[in-house]
Coordinates of C-alpha atoms and ligand atoms in Angstrom, one line a residue:
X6 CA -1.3 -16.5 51.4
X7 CA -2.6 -18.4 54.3
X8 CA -2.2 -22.4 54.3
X9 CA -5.1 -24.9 55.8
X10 CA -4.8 -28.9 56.5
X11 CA -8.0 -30.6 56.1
X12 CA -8.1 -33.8 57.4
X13 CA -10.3 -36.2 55.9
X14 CA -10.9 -34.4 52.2
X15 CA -11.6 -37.6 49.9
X16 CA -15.4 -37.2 50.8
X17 CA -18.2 -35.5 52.1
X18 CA -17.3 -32.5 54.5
X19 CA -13.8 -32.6 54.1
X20 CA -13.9 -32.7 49.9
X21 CA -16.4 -29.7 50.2
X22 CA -14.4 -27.9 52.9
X23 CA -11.4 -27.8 50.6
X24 CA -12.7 -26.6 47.4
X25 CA -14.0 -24.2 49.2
X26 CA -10.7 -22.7 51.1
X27 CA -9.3 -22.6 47.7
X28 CA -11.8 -20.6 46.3
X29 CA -10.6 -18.4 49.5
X30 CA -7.1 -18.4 48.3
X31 CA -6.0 -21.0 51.0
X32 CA -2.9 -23.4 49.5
X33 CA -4.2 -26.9 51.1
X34 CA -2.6 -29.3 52.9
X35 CA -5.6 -32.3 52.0
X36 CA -5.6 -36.0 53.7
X37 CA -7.0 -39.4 53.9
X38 CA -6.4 -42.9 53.6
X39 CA -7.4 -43.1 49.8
X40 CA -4.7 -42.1 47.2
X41 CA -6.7 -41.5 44.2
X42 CA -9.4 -39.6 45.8
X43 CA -6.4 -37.0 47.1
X44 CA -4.8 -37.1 43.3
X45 CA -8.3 -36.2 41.7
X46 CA -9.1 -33.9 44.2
X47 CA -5.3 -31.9 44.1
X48 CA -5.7 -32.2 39.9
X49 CA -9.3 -30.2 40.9
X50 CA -8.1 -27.9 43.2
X51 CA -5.3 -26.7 41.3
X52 CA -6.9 -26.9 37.7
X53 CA -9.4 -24.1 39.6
X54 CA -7.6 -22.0 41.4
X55 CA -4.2 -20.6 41.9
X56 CA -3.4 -22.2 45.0
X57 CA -0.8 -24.4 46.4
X58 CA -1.7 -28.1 47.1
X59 CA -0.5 -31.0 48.5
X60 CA -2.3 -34.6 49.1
X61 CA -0.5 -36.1 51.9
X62 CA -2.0 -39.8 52.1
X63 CA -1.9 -41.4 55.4
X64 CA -4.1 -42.9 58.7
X65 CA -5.0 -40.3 61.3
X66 CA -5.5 -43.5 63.8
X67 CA -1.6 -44.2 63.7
X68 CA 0.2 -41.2 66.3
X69 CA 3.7 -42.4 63.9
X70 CA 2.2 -41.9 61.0
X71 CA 0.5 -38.5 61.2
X72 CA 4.3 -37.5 62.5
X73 CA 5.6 -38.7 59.8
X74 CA 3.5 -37.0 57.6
X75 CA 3.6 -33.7 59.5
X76 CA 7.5 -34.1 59.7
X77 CA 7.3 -34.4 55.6
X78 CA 6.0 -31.0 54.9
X79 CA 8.1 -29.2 52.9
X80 CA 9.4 -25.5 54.0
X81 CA 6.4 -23.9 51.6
X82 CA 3.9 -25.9 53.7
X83 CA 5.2 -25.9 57.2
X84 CA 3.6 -22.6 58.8
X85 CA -0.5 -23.5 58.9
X86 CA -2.5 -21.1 59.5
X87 CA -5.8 -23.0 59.8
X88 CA -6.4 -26.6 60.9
X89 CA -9.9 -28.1 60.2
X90 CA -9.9 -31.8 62.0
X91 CA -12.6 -33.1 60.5
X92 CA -11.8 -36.7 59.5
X93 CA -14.3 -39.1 61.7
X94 CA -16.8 -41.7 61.5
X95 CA -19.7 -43.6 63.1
X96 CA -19.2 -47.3 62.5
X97 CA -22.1 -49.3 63.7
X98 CA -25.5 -48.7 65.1
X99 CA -26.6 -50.6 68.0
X100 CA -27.8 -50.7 71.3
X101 CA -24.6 -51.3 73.7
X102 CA -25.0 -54.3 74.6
X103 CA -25.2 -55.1 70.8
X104 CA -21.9 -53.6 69.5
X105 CA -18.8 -54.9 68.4
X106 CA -15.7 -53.5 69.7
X107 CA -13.8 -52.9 66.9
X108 CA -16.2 -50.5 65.8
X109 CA -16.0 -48.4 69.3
X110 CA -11.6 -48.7 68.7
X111 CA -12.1 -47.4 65.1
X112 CA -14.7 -44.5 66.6
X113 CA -12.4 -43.7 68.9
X114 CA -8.9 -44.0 67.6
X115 CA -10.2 -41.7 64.6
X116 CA -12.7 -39.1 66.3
X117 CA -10.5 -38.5 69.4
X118 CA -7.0 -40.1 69.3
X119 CA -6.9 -39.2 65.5
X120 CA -7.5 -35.6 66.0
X121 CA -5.4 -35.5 69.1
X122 CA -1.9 -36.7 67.6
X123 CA -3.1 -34.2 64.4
X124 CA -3.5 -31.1 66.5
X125 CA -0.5 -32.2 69.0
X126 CA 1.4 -31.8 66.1
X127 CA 0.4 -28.5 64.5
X128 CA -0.2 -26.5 67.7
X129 CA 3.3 -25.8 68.6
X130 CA 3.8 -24.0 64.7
X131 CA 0.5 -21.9 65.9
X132 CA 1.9 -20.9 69.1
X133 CA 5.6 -20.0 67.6
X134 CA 3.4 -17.5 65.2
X135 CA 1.4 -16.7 67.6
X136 CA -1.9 -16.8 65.3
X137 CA -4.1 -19.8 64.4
X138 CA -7.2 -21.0 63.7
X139 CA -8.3 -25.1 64.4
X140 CA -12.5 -26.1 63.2
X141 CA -13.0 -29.2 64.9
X142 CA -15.9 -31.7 63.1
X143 CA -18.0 -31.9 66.2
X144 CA -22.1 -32.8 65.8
X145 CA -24.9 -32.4 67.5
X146 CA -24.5 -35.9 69.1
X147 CA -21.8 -34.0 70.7
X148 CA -24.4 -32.3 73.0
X149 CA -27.4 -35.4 73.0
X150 CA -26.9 -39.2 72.9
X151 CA -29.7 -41.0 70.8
X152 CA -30.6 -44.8 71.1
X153 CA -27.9 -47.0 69.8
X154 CA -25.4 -43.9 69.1
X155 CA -23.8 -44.9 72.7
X156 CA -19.8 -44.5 71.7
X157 CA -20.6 -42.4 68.6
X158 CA -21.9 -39.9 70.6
X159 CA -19.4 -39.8 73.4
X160 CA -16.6 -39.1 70.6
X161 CA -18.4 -36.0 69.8
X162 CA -19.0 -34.9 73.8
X163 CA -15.1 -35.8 73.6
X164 CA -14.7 -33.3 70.6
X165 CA -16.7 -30.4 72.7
X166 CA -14.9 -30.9 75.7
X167 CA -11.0 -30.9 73.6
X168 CA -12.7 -27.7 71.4
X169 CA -13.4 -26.1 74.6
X170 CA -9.9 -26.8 76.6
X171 CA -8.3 -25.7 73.4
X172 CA -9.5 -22.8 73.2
X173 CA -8.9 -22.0 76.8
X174 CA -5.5 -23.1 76.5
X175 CA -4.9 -21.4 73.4
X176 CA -6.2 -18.2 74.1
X177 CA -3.1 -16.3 75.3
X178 CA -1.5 -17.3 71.9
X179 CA -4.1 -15.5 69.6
X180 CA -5.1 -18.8 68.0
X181 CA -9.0 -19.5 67.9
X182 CA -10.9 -22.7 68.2
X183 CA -14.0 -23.3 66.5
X184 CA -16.4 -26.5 65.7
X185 CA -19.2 -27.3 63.7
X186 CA -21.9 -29.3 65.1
X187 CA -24.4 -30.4 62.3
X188 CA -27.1 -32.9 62.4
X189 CA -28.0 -35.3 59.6
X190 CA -26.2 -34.7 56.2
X191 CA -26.2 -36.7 53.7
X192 CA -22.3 -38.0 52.7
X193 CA -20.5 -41.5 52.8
X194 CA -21.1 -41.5 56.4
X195 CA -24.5 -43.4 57.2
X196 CA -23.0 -45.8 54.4
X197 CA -19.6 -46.3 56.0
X198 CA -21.9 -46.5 59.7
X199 CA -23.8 -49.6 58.1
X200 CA -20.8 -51.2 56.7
X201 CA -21.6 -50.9 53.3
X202 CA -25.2 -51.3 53.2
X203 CA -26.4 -48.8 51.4
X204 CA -30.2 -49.5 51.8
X205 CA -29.8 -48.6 55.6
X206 CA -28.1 -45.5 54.6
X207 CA -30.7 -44.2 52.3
X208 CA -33.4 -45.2 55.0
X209 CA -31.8 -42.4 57.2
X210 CA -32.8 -39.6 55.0
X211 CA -35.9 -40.5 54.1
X212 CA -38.8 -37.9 53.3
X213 CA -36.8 -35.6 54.4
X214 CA -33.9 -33.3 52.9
X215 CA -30.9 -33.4 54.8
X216 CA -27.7 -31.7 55.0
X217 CA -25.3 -31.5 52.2
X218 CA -21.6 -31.0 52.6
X219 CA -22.1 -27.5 50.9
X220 CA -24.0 -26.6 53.6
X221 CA -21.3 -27.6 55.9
X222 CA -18.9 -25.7 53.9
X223 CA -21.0 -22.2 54.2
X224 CA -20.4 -22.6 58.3
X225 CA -16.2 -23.0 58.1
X226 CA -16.6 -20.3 55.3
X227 CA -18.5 -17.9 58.0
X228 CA -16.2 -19.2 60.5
X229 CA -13.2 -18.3 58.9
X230 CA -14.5 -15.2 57.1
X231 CA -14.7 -13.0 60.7
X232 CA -12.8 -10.3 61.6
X233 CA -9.7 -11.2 63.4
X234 CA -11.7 -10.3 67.1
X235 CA -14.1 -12.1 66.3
X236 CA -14.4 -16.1 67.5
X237 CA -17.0 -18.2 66.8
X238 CA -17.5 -20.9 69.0
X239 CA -19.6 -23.1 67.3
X240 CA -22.0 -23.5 64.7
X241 CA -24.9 -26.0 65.4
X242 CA -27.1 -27.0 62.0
X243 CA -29.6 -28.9 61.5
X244 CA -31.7 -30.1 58.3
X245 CA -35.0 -27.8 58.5
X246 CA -37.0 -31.0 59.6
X247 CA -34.9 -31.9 61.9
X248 CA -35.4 -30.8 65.5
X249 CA -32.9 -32.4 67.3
X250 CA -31.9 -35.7 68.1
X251 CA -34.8 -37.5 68.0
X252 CA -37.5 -35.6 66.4
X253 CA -37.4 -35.5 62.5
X254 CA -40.0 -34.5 60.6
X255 CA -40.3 -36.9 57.8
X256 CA -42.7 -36.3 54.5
X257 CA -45.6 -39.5 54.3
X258 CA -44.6 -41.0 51.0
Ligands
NDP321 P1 -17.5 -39.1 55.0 O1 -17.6 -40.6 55.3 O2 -18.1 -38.7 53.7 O3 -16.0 -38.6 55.1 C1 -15.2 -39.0 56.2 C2 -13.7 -38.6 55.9 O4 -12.9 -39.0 57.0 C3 -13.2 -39.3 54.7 O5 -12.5 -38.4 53.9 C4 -12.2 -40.4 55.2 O6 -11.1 -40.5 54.4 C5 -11.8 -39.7 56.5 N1 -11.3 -40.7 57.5 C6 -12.0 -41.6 58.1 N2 -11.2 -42.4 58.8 C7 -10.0 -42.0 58.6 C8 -8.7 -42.5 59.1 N3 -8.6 -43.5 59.9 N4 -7.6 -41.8 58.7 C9 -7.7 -40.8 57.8 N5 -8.9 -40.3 57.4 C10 -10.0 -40.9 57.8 O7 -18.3 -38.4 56.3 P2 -18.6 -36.9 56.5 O8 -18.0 -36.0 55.6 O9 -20.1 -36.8 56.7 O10 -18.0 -36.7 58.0 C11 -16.9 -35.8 58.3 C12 -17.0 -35.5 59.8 O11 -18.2 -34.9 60.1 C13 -16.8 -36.7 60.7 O12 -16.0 -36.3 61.8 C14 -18.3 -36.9 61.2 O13 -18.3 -37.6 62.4 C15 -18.8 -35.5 61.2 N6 -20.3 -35.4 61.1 C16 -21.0 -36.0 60.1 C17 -22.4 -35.8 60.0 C18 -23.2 -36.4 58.9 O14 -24.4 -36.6 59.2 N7 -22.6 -36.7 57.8 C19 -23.1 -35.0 60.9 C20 -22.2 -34.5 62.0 C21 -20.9 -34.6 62.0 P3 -10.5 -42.0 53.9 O15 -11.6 -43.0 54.0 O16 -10.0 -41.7 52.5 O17 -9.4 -42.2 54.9
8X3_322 C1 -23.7 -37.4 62.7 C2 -25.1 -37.0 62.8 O1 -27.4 -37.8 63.6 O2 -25.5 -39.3 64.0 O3 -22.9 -36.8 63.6 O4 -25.7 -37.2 65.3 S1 -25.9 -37.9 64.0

């Protein structure tokens, strides 16, 4: 039985990315900063399926925590095979000039440093095996920058460019990197980017149907689903009425 970490798994992506690897016989490594979120979700994952799990609870900014937390695995739980780094945020939405700087340190201590110290720490178990797979939580503001997504989207172009040196890196040692680019779906995130205010969140989606973390679930699924010479690179997804960036095609209510 193979064994995949998923970072960030009390919500959105991450929640939906799990229960979905255990319906593929993964055991789970799942994390996050909220405790009860990981205890429902293990309770739900093993009530389900007959899989190994364990909630390891812990912030991805902090390099001396995630090594603590890596260092705790116990021996069932130390080879992973697959590592999907997908715990991230946007916090804020404003022109530059506008922003606070605590939100561009939480950005990038989480998108980039986060899933740095997470991947420093699992690559060397990959390369010892010489197999591995790593699904990096990328988005499409990985390849365009919109108004007022400024140090959002240079995360993301940070995400594409590690992805890429990855897998260049990694190559030789049979381990695969892959990422997932969507656009708009609807999760905590456009709640957690407001801070909390939840009518700027819904005002995001409206009149039209956006992403849903099943959705994102379907790409790892296809992702990790190849045949062992094939790699997928990347998957970029889009709500239907959404074109790119900028262009949305929103119902008249
Ligand atoms: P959610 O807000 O629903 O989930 C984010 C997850 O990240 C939570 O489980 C949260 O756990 C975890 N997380 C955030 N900060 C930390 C931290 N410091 N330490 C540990 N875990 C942390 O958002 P999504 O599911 O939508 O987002 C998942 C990924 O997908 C992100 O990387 C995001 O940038 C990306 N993405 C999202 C899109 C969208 O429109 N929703 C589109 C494109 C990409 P906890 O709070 O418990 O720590
Ligand atoms: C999240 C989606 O629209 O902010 O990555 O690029 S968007």
């Amino acid at each position: 039985m193979k064994t995949a970490l998923v970072t960030g798994a009390t919500s959105g992506f991450g929640r939906s990315i799990a229960l979905r690897l255990a319906r593929l016989g993964y055991n789970l490594i799942i994390t996050g900063r909220r405790v009860e979120r990981l205890e429902i979700l293990t309770k739900e994952l093993q009530d389900n399926n007959s899989i190994k799990v364990l909630p390891l609870c812990f912030d991805i900014r902090s390099n001396d925590t995630c090594t603590k937390a890596i260092q705790s695995l116990p021996a069932d739980f130390k080879q992973i095979d697959l590592l999907i780094n997908n715990a991230g945020l946007a916090a804020g939405a404003s022109p530059f000039q506008d922003s606070d700087l605590a939100d561009f340190d939480q950005m990038i201590d989480t998108n980039v440093k986060g899933l740095l110290y997470i991947t420093k720490l699992i690559v060397p178990g990959m390369i010892q095996q010489k197999s591995g797979h790593i699904i990096n939580l990328s988005s499409i503001a990985c390849i365009e920058v919109y108004p007022s997504g400024n140090v959002y989207c240079a995360t993301k172009h940070a995400v594409n460019a590690i992805t890429k040196g990855l897998r260049i890196d990694l190559v030789k040692y049979g381990i695969k990197v892959s990422s997932v680019s969507p656009g708009m779906a609807e999760t905590e995130f456009s709640t957690i980017r407001y801070h909390g205010n939840e009518e700027k969140a819904k005002a995001v989606y409206a009149g039209l149907t956006p992403l849903n973390a099943e959705d994102i679930a379907d790409a790892v699924e296809f992702i990790v689903t190849r045949p062992a010479h094939v790699s997928i690179n990347d998957i970029q997804i889009n709500p239907s009425q959404q074109a790119n960036t900028y262009i949305a095609h929103r119902n008249t209510i």
